[in-house]
GROMACS .gro file of C-alpha atoms in nm:
model
  294
    1UNK     CA    1   0.000   0.000   0.000
    2UNK     CA    2   0.171   0.324  -0.111
    3UNK     CA    3   0.180   0.626   0.117
    4UNK     CA    4  -0.112   0.860   0.072
    5UNK     CA    5  -0.051   1.232   0.030
    6UNK     CA    6  -0.187   1.288   0.382
    7UNK     CA    7   0.048   1.028   0.532
    8UNK     CA    8   0.348   1.166   0.345
    9UNK     CA    9   0.267   1.520   0.458
   10UNK     CA   10   0.241   1.401   0.819
   11UNK     CA   11   0.579   1.229   0.805
   12UNK     CA   12   0.752   1.531   0.651
   13UNK     CA   13   0.591   1.774   0.895
   14UNK     CA   14   0.645   1.565   1.207
   15UNK     CA   15   0.974   1.383   1.155
   16UNK     CA   16   1.167   1.615   0.924
   17UNK     CA   17   1.061   1.954   1.059
   18UNK     CA   18   0.964   1.879   1.420
   19UNK     CA   19   1.159   1.560   1.514
   20UNK     CA   20   1.024   1.527   1.866
   21UNK     CA   21   0.732   1.287   1.839
   22UNK     CA   22   0.757   0.908   1.838
   23UNK     CA   23   0.665   0.723   1.520
   24UNK     CA   24   0.700   0.348   1.589
   25UNK     CA   25   0.532   0.190   1.893
   26UNK     CA   26   0.550  -0.158   2.040
   27UNK     CA   27   0.261  -0.273   2.258
   28UNK     CA   28   0.323  -0.573   2.483
   29UNK     CA   29  -0.022  -0.712   2.552
   30UNK     CA   30   0.107  -0.976   2.791
   31UNK     CA   31   0.432  -1.113   2.930
   32UNK     CA   32   0.284  -1.464   2.928
   33UNK     CA   33   0.441  -1.708   2.686
   34UNK     CA   34   0.419  -2.078   2.606
   35UNK     CA   35   0.799  -2.098   2.570
   36UNK     CA   36   1.100  -2.031   2.790
   37UNK     CA   37   1.357  -1.902   2.544
   38UNK     CA   38   1.719  -1.853   2.651
   39UNK     CA   39   1.742  -1.511   2.487
   40UNK     CA   40   1.419  -1.364   2.627
   41UNK     CA   41   1.393  -1.167   2.955
   42UNK     CA   42   1.019  -1.105   2.944
   43UNK     CA   43   0.828  -1.428   3.008
   44UNK     CA   44   0.921  -1.423   3.379
   45UNK     CA   45   0.818  -1.062   3.443
   46UNK     CA   46   0.514  -1.018   3.669
   47UNK     CA   47   0.226  -0.824   3.516
   48UNK     CA   48  -0.140  -0.896   3.447
   49UNK     CA   49  -0.262  -0.900   3.090
   50UNK     CA   50  -0.423  -0.583   2.962
   51UNK     CA   51  -0.800  -0.585   2.942
   52UNK     CA   52  -0.962  -0.502   2.610
   53UNK     CA   53  -1.058  -0.158   2.738
   54UNK     CA   54  -0.709  -0.090   2.869
   55UNK     CA   55  -0.551  -0.200   2.541
   56UNK     CA   56  -0.784   0.021   2.337
   57UNK     CA   57  -0.702   0.317   2.563
   58UNK     CA   58  -0.328   0.259   2.516
   59UNK     CA   59  -0.370   0.231   2.138
   60UNK     CA   60  -0.550   0.567   2.140
   61UNK     CA   61  -0.278   0.722   2.359
   62UNK     CA   62  -0.003   0.598   2.129
   63UNK     CA   63  -0.177   0.747   1.827
   64UNK     CA   64  -0.229   1.078   2.008
   65UNK     CA   65   0.143   1.085   2.097
   66UNK     CA   66   0.231   1.072   1.726
   67UNK     CA   67   0.290   0.702   1.663
   68UNK     CA   68   0.177   0.581   1.323
   69UNK     CA   69   0.319   0.226   1.313
   70UNK     CA   70   0.208  -0.014   1.586
   71UNK     CA   71   0.360  -0.356   1.660
   72UNK     CA   72   0.181  -0.598   1.894
   73UNK     CA   73   0.422  -0.806   2.102
   74UNK     CA   74   0.448  -1.030   2.409
   75UNK     CA   75   0.535  -1.265   2.567
   76UNK     CA   76   0.338  -1.441   2.298
   77UNK     CA   77   0.071  -1.195   2.180
   78UNK     CA   78  -0.151  -1.468   2.032
   79UNK     CA   79  -0.212  -1.591   2.388
   80UNK     CA   80  -0.385  -1.265   2.480
   81UNK     CA   81  -0.756  -1.293   2.557
   82UNK     CA   82  -1.016  -1.085   2.738
   83UNK     CA   83  -1.348  -1.267   2.738
   84UNK     CA   84  -1.460  -1.284   2.374
   85UNK     CA   85  -1.186  -1.047   2.257
   86UNK     CA   86  -0.869  -1.166   2.084
   87UNK     CA   87  -0.571  -0.988   1.935
   88UNK     CA   88  -0.763  -0.980   1.606
   89UNK     CA   89  -1.006  -0.729   1.757
   90UNK     CA   90  -0.727  -0.498   1.872
   91UNK     CA   91  -0.557  -0.512   1.532
   92UNK     CA   92  -0.883  -0.433   1.353
   93UNK     CA   93  -0.932  -0.134   1.581
   94UNK     CA   94  -0.576  -0.007   1.532
   95UNK     CA   95  -0.588  -0.040   1.154
   96UNK     CA   96  -0.858   0.228   1.140
   97UNK     CA   97  -0.603   0.496   1.226
   98UNK     CA   98  -0.242   0.373   1.211
   99UNK     CA   99  -0.046   0.371   0.886
  100UNK     CA  100   0.058   0.010   0.948
  101UNK     CA  101   0.020  -0.261   1.212
  102UNK     CA  102   0.234  -0.566   1.283
  103UNK     CA  103   0.258  -0.867   1.512
  104UNK     CA  104   0.564  -1.057   1.633
  105UNK     CA  105   0.506  -1.422   1.726
  106UNK     CA  106   0.698  -1.737   1.809
  107UNK     CA  107   0.488  -1.911   1.542
  108UNK     CA  108   0.352  -2.190   1.761
  109UNK     CA  109  -0.009  -2.078   1.705
  110UNK     CA  110  -0.198  -2.021   1.377
  111UNK     CA  111  -0.089  -1.701   1.204
  112UNK     CA  112  -0.433  -1.583   1.095
  113UNK     CA  113  -0.444  -1.216   1.193
  114UNK     CA  114  -0.552  -0.906   0.997
  115UNK     CA  115  -0.233  -0.707   1.066
  116UNK     CA  116  -0.041  -0.556   0.775
  117UNK     CA  117   0.272  -0.752   0.873
  118UNK     CA  118   0.337  -1.070   1.072
  119UNK     CA  119   0.685  -1.159   1.195
  120UNK     CA  120   0.770  -1.512   1.305
  121UNK     CA  121   1.083  -1.542   1.520
  122UNK     CA  122   1.315  -1.821   1.406
  123UNK     CA  123   1.665  -1.829   1.546
  124UNK     CA  124   1.827  -2.135   1.393
  125UNK     CA  125   1.789  -2.455   1.198
  126UNK     CA  126   1.595  -2.731   1.373
  127UNK     CA  127   1.830  -2.839   1.653
  128UNK     CA  128   1.961  -2.490   1.728
  129UNK     CA  129   1.618  -2.330   1.726
  130UNK     CA  130   1.475  -2.598   1.954
  131UNK     CA  131   1.767  -2.562   2.195
  132UNK     CA  132   1.734  -2.183   2.214
  133UNK     CA  133   1.357  -2.202   2.254
  134UNK     CA  134   1.363  -2.480   2.510
  135UNK     CA  135   1.112  -2.701   2.329
  136UNK     CA  136   1.085  -2.912   2.008
  137UNK     CA  137   0.882  -2.652   1.820
  138UNK     CA  138   1.072  -2.605   1.492
  139UNK     CA  139   0.863  -2.843   1.282
  140UNK     CA  140   0.524  -2.721   1.417
  141UNK     CA  141   0.628  -2.360   1.355
  142UNK     CA  142   0.729  -2.436   0.996
  143UNK     CA  143   0.395  -2.616   0.948
  144UNK     CA  144   0.210  -2.303   1.067
  145UNK     CA  145   0.416  -2.090   0.832
  146UNK     CA  146   0.335  -2.316   0.535
  147UNK     CA  147  -0.035  -2.311   0.628
  148UNK     CA  148  -0.052  -1.931   0.659
  149UNK     CA  149  -0.208  -1.726   0.380
  150UNK     CA  150  -0.098  -1.394   0.523
  151UNK     CA  151   0.022  -1.173   0.234
  152UNK     CA  152   0.314  -1.019   0.425
  153UNK     CA  153   0.464  -1.293   0.637
  154UNK     CA  154   0.820  -1.213   0.744
  155UNK     CA  155   1.073  -1.391   0.960
  156UNK     CA  156   1.283  -1.221   1.226
  157UNK     CA  157   1.618  -1.371   1.323
  158UNK     CA  158   1.804  -1.273   1.640
  159UNK     CA  159   2.171  -1.351   1.592
  160UNK     CA  160   2.373  -1.471   1.891
  161UNK     CA  161   2.689  -1.663   1.974
  162UNK     CA  162   2.511  -1.999   1.947
  163UNK     CA  163   2.349  -1.960   1.605
  164UNK     CA  164   2.596  -1.727   1.430
  165UNK     CA  165   2.782  -2.002   1.243
  166UNK     CA  166   2.468  -2.131   1.073
  167UNK     CA  167   2.304  -1.797   0.992
  168UNK     CA  168   2.396  -1.803   0.618
  169UNK     CA  169   2.245  -2.152   0.579
  170UNK     CA  170   1.943  -2.048   0.786
  171UNK     CA  171   1.878  -1.741   0.570
  172UNK     CA  172   1.891  -1.949   0.253
  173UNK     CA  173   1.642  -2.193   0.403
  174UNK     CA  174   1.405  -1.920   0.527
  175UNK     CA  175   1.411  -1.740   0.191
  176UNK     CA  176   1.200  -2.020   0.050
  177UNK     CA  177   0.932  -1.984   0.317
  178UNK     CA  178   0.888  -1.613   0.385
  179UNK     CA  179   0.828  -1.297   0.187
  180UNK     CA  180   1.117  -1.130   0.367
  181UNK     CA  181   1.379  -1.165   0.639
  182UNK     CA  182   1.488  -0.918   0.906
  183UNK     CA  183   1.780  -0.961   1.144
  184UNK     CA  184   1.893  -0.814   1.470
  185UNK     CA  185   2.161  -0.905   1.726
  186UNK     CA  186   2.108  -1.039   2.074
  187UNK     CA  187   2.148  -0.783   2.352
  188UNK     CA  188   2.297  -0.906   2.683
  189UNK     CA  189   2.005  -0.831   2.911
  190UNK     CA  190   2.129  -0.740   3.260
  191UNK     CA  191   2.474  -0.880   3.209
  192UNK     CA  192   2.378  -1.219   3.061
  193UNK     CA  193   2.670  -1.228   2.819
  194UNK     CA  194   2.686  -1.595   2.716
  195UNK     CA  195   2.477  -1.535   2.402
  196UNK     CA  196   2.640  -1.206   2.304
  197UNK     CA  197   2.826  -1.218   1.971
  198UNK     CA  198   3.153  -1.028   1.976
  199UNK     CA  199   3.201  -0.753   1.721
  200UNK     CA  200   3.478  -0.926   1.527
  201UNK     CA  201   3.245  -1.213   1.444
  202UNK     CA  202   2.954  -0.974   1.397
  203UNK     CA  203   3.145  -0.787   1.128
  204UNK     CA  204   3.240  -1.103   0.940
  205UNK     CA  205   2.885  -1.230   0.953
  206UNK     CA  206   2.739  -0.899   0.837
  207UNK     CA  207   2.971  -0.901   0.536
  208UNK     CA  208   2.826  -1.241   0.444
  209UNK     CA  209   2.467  -1.122   0.508
  210UNK     CA  210   2.524  -0.823   0.280
  211UNK     CA  211   2.665  -1.055   0.013
  212UNK     CA  212   2.357  -1.277   0.036
  213UNK     CA  213   2.129  -0.973   0.019
  214UNK     CA  214   2.299  -0.851  -0.297
  215UNK     CA  215   2.279  -1.205  -0.438
  216UNK     CA  216   1.900  -1.186  -0.415
  217UNK     CA  217   1.794  -1.322  -0.075
  218UNK     CA  218   1.491  -1.121   0.051
  219UNK     CA  219   1.679  -0.962   0.342
  220UNK     CA  220   1.479  -0.651   0.429
  221UNK     CA  221   1.742  -0.473   0.641
  222UNK     CA  222   1.902  -0.199   0.435
  223UNK     CA  223   2.267  -0.235   0.344
  224UNK     CA  224   2.326   0.098   0.520
  225UNK     CA  225   2.184  -0.039   0.848
  226UNK     CA  226   2.379  -0.365   0.819
  227UNK     CA  227   2.700  -0.167   0.765
  228UNK     CA  228   2.622   0.063   1.058
  229UNK     CA  229   2.563  -0.233   1.290
  230UNK     CA  230   2.915  -0.368   1.238
  231UNK     CA  231   3.061  -0.137   1.500
  232UNK     CA  232   2.748   0.057   1.606
  233UNK     CA  233   2.864   0.365   1.420
  234UNK     CA  234   2.525   0.527   1.400
  235UNK     CA  235   2.342   0.787   1.605
  236UNK     CA  236   2.034   0.651   1.778
  237UNK     CA  237   1.719   0.863   1.749
  238UNK     CA  238   1.538   0.680   2.027
  239UNK     CA  239   1.279   0.956   2.061
  240UNK     CA  240   1.114   0.797   1.756
  241UNK     CA  241   1.021   0.488   1.959
  242UNK     CA  242   0.740   0.429   2.211
  243UNK     CA  243   0.714   0.118   2.429
  244UNK     CA  244   0.388   0.023   2.601
  245UNK     CA  245   0.382  -0.243   2.873
  246UNK     CA  246   0.116  -0.477   3.019
  247UNK     CA  247   0.100  -0.259   3.331
  248UNK     CA  248  -0.014   0.035   3.119
  249UNK     CA  249   0.310   0.233   3.129
  250UNK     CA  250   0.436   0.401   2.813
  251UNK     CA  251   0.799   0.504   2.780
  252UNK     CA  252   0.954   0.699   2.496
  253UNK     CA  253   1.306   0.609   2.394
  254UNK     CA  254   1.532   0.309   2.409
  255UNK     CA  255   1.357  -0.029   2.398
  256UNK     CA  256   1.549  -0.128   2.712
  257UNK     CA  257   1.429   0.162   2.926
  258UNK     CA  258   1.270   0.018   3.239
  259UNK     CA  259   1.338  -0.334   3.115
  260UNK     CA  260   1.714  -0.388   3.142
  261UNK     CA  261   2.048  -0.214   3.186
  262UNK     CA  262   2.132   0.007   2.886
  263UNK     CA  263   2.470  -0.020   2.715
  264UNK     CA  264   2.452   0.149   2.374
  265UNK     CA  265   2.790   0.010   2.271
  266UNK     CA  266   2.637  -0.339   2.261
  267UNK     CA  267   2.315  -0.248   2.082
  268UNK     CA  268   2.189  -0.487   1.817
  269UNK     CA  269   1.834  -0.359   1.770
  270UNK     CA  270   1.826  -0.317   1.394
  271UNK     CA  271   1.479  -0.153   1.388
  272UNK     CA  272   1.627   0.135   1.590
  273UNK     CA  273   1.921   0.150   1.349
  274UNK     CA  274   1.690   0.158   1.049
  275UNK     CA  275   1.449   0.422   1.176
  276UNK     CA  276   1.733   0.641   1.305
  277UNK     CA  277   1.905   0.633   0.967
  278UNK     CA  278   1.576   0.692   0.783
  279UNK     CA  279   1.500   1.006   0.982
  280UNK     CA  280   1.846   1.137   0.901
  281UNK     CA  281   1.756   1.111   0.533
  282UNK     CA  282   1.927   0.781   0.444
  283UNK     CA  283   1.746   0.667   0.130
  284UNK     CA  284   1.826   0.297   0.174
  285UNK     CA  285   1.672   0.296   0.522
  286UNK     CA  286   1.368   0.491   0.404
  287UNK     CA  287   1.306   0.241   0.125
  288UNK     CA  288   1.353  -0.051   0.366
  289UNK     CA  289   1.083   0.090   0.594
  290UNK     CA  290   0.845   0.139   0.303
  291UNK     CA  291   0.903  -0.217   0.179
  292UNK     CA  292   0.839  -0.369   0.522
  293UNK     CA  293   0.545  -0.165   0.645
  294UNK     CA  294   0.373  -0.003   0.350
   0.00000   0.00000   0.00000
């Protein structure tokens, strides 16, 4: 869906001339999850699920704050329920106003949602993925992916020290299943460094990822963002990001704020890289955002 004239005018007015409002929001409906993944710090956090009314109120607040892209997250967001309401109802409501909506899922449940984008998180080939996720879920997830008819089904890969060696083979495999691939790097939440990939290996791997992208694999990260991630030589515009939590709090800025210790030198959050570059006028990052969301 191309940008309308109204949407384009809003982006130019708000993020080129003003530059203070957030644009991309994540909404964690629940911390509950049906997995216990090694790389995730959220499933053990205490917080009740949002009610339908609370979630609608947060969606309205995010829009009023300036956000125009909304991503539903968890935990596992497909587990969210409030009586007869499911995540489908929240997405339908949000699509009335936001430019684009997305969902990130572990893929263990059917992927039949009306969002503009669906990401499935896959972090390795069968044995590696199962080990990182703590359960033998690889084959059921792939079955759900094959059964999905969603028009914009993407896969999101979090690179870490365990899966780094097989990432090129994984990307080639995933290219046959998904419309596109996005990557980010594991962040060592609160000092848990065993999964952190050192920058020497990160640089070598990113060179290979860029080669595969130029060879035709549907890697959606821009080359500019992949280059910037090698040594984190980019300026973060974290004011562009809003994060909403199951307790109703909204924070503007770094994804880690209120969730973990912040060490910018170890950042691997490619969406922040991409949006920061885009709002500094980088054409590759702008086009990457349009391809993914619009």
